[in-house]
Amino acid sequence: MTQVLSNFIKALRASDVRVSTAESIDAAAALALVGFEHRTLIKEALGQVLAKTPDDKSRFNDCFERFFTFEDLAGDSAPGDEQATGDDQREGAPGEDGGQGGSGGGGDGGLAAMLERGDGPALQQALASAARNVQLQNIRLFTQRGMYIRRILEDMGIEPLDDLLFALLKANDDDPRALRLKEQKARLVENVAGLVDRQMLMYTANAWPKLREEVLQKTPLARIEIRDFKVMQELVRKLAKRLVSLHSRRRHVSKRGQLDVRHTIRKNIEYDGLLFDTVWKRVRVDRPKVIAVCDVSGSVAQVARFLLLFLYSVAEVLPKVRAFAFSSHLGEVTGLFESKPVEDAVVETINTYGMGSTDYGGALAELERLTLADIDQRTTVIILGDARSNYGDAGERSLRRIHERARRVLWLNPEPMAFWNSGDSEMQKLGAACDKVESCRTLKHLERVVSEIARTAI
Amino acid sequence: MSTANPTAALAALADIQRGFQSSGYIASDAIATCVYIAQALSKPILVEGPPGVGKTELANATAKLLDKPLIRLQCYEGLDESKALYEWKYGKQLLYTQVLKEKLGDLMQGAQGLKESIARLHEFDDTFFNEEFLEPRPLLKALWAPQGAVLLIDEIDKSDQEFEAFLLELLQDYQISIPEIGTVKAKQPPVVFLTSNNTREIGDALKRRCLHLYIPFPDAKLEQRIIESRVPALEAGLRTQLVAFVQSLRGLDLKKVPAVSETIDWARTLLLLHAAELEPALVRQTLNVLLKFQDDIEHVDAEVPALTRQAAKNA
């Protein structure tokens, strides 16, 4: 039974339910407690031990239903009324450990006899043990489907059956026994294929999305296609959630206070040194102000889209974000993001500001005019752009003035570093007025940048 | 590994359900299974679900069922170990030192110099730091309970993350470390319930140590049984109507949907008003028992006649 349980847990993990080793031990203990007879009882018990969020619960239910399905292998040919007992009958579940015999878990008559008897339970068992012998749980790709079907059939003893069929048909072209057997064999093959398909679905259901997410994280954002946007947004949200939980914890800590002896004494001088009014040490919760300035022209727009999505998804740790967008002229889009769902706001921003040739000189001057009064030593300015100013003014003087007042200025360039300073790129001039210049092409880069900003929130 | 005895398990479940019922708590199969497993494996239970479905009540009922005292710890932000676990009785310690001042003089008599005095004092070192001067708070009380106890840690999601981490030792081994005394182990492992309304995500480490029980809103049948057991005087016809009405309310888009506890309150209210059946006017008057937001009441108000009619039809 442990084998079955560990396979089930494997299937659970494949469908994105996190199961720790300790929990699998608990599951085994719970299973030993409730027994294997009552399906609903097992389901309740395992559900409480293994699935611990509402999401997990629904995934667990799906997985349980799929994993513990059996169908009547005997089919309708002979509804097992004639006492369907194999040599040793076990319960309907995919068997306990044992029956390790190389070929055919069935009785002495082998597969043919089982089929002819219409012995559903024995067939079911033979199938389960064959599946175990060929380690069906390791199936990963749909191209392996045929191979596994063949292996299971071989393990169940299809070869002697074929030989028998061949011999029968050779003797008599339409021997009724042979014909019936042939039909039953076809049904068996179909059942095996069904089993393999189900298993494949179960163990690989989540492998694809996972792989896709992994690849997407490393794909340059500019090259991501429209059809992947949904997945990307989901992904951004996931990453943002992780960042929030990572950084909000630290803020909790900083809320606590300790007696500040120095300040207490100083403050109580007026009471003749009696420590009357206590002062507590507080770690100041430094909520950073973030000003995000995004070039939304052409290929940079894609990266800007996800940066904005990111910044507004971590609103819990970064409560004060002002966003600006520009190509030919610059404007503030903060209000847009506050009034609309992030996705819609992003699209509208790009539609409004995205049409035009980039003018860094004008944009940075405008930014200076709009925000300089608001920038202080807590402000982080993030500028996202390729610094390609169409041979116009780069605006580095404005940027330098912003830099002088801000806590720091980050420049994120979606181009690979090798392309910087080529053609009309003004990276060298503008980069000199920044604290940090980074190439930021993929979601992974973005995550790192946002995480770093959030870290200084403490 | 087939030591399992499924019939025994089923019998135990039926026992638990019967026991709960006698104390007026109607438990679904899931709840009974959970309590059974938790006891057998001595694991804490983390109960989640919308407010008012009887999470806290479950602990009460279990305490009655097992005939053990219920020890309750209400969590809130800023709860720390001095409030949850133990505290020294500072006042008593101070008082004793005052009273014993003269005795101290006797003790010190004949001591040569500071060194010897301190050496003598060391002999009485732990007098003031023993269990006599310990004020047990809920967690320690639960560990000390000679016959075991049912420990309810209510609304764990309201506490800080630090407190949650602090609980891990208790939940894993039913023991706790007090620096001045050492490790206190439970005389009899308590049955622990933790409840959460999901105002924040509970940590994985805590979840891993618990069984997870999700109690959803009951279906109509179960809710009727609950009302029957809680408000037995209510007429059967009205009861079915009332449950049908509440169930349909839960389908609406409300700020806060009525929970089981509100259904019970409403049933009591109707009983008090000697209502014979649901009428729109009556429902309107008593809607504030069910719904706790003015927005919701206004929203439902218009639909009361239709809902009442439907409830009468479904019943």
Coordinates of N, CA and C in Angstrom, one line a residue, chain B residues 103-118 120:
Chain B
K103 N 14.5 37.3 58.1 CA 15.1 36.0 58.0 C 16.4 36.0 57.3
L104 N 16.5 36.9 56.4 CA 17.7 37.0 55.6 C 18.9 37.4 56.5
G105 N 18.6 38.3 57.4 CA 19.6 38.7 58.4 C 20.1 37.5 59.2
D106 N 19.2 36.7 59.6 CA 19.6 35.5 60.4 C 20.5 34.6 59.6
L107 N 20.1 34.4 58.3 CA 20.8 33.5 57.5 C 22.3 34.0 57.3
M108 N 22.4 35.3 57.2 CA 23.7 35.9 56.9 C 24.6 36.0 58.1
Q109 N 24.0 35.7 59.3 CA 24.7 35.9 60.5 C 26.0 35.0 60.5
G110 N 27.1 35.6 60.8 CA 28.3 34.8 60.9 C 29.0 34.6 59.6
A111 N 28.4 35.1 58.5 CA 29.1 35.0 57.2 C 30.2 36.0 57.2
Q112 N 31.4 35.5 56.8 CA 32.5 36.4 56.7 C 32.7 37.0 55.3
G113 N 32.4 38.3 55.3 CA 32.7 39.0 54.0 C 31.6 38.7 53.0
L114 N 31.8 39.5 51.9 CA 30.8 39.5 50.8 C 30.7 38.1 50.1
K115 N 31.9 37.5 49.9 CA 32.0 36.3 49.1 C 31.2 35.2 49.8
E116 N 31.4 35.1 51.1 CA 30.7 34.0 51.8 C 29.2 34.2 51.8
S117 N 28.8 35.5 51.9 CA 27.4 35.8 51.9 C 26.7 35.4 50.6
I118 N 27.4 35.7 49.6 CA 26.9 35.4 48.3 C 26.8 33.9 48.1
R120 N 26.3 31.8 50.4 CA 25.2 31.3 51.1 C 23.9 31.6 50.4

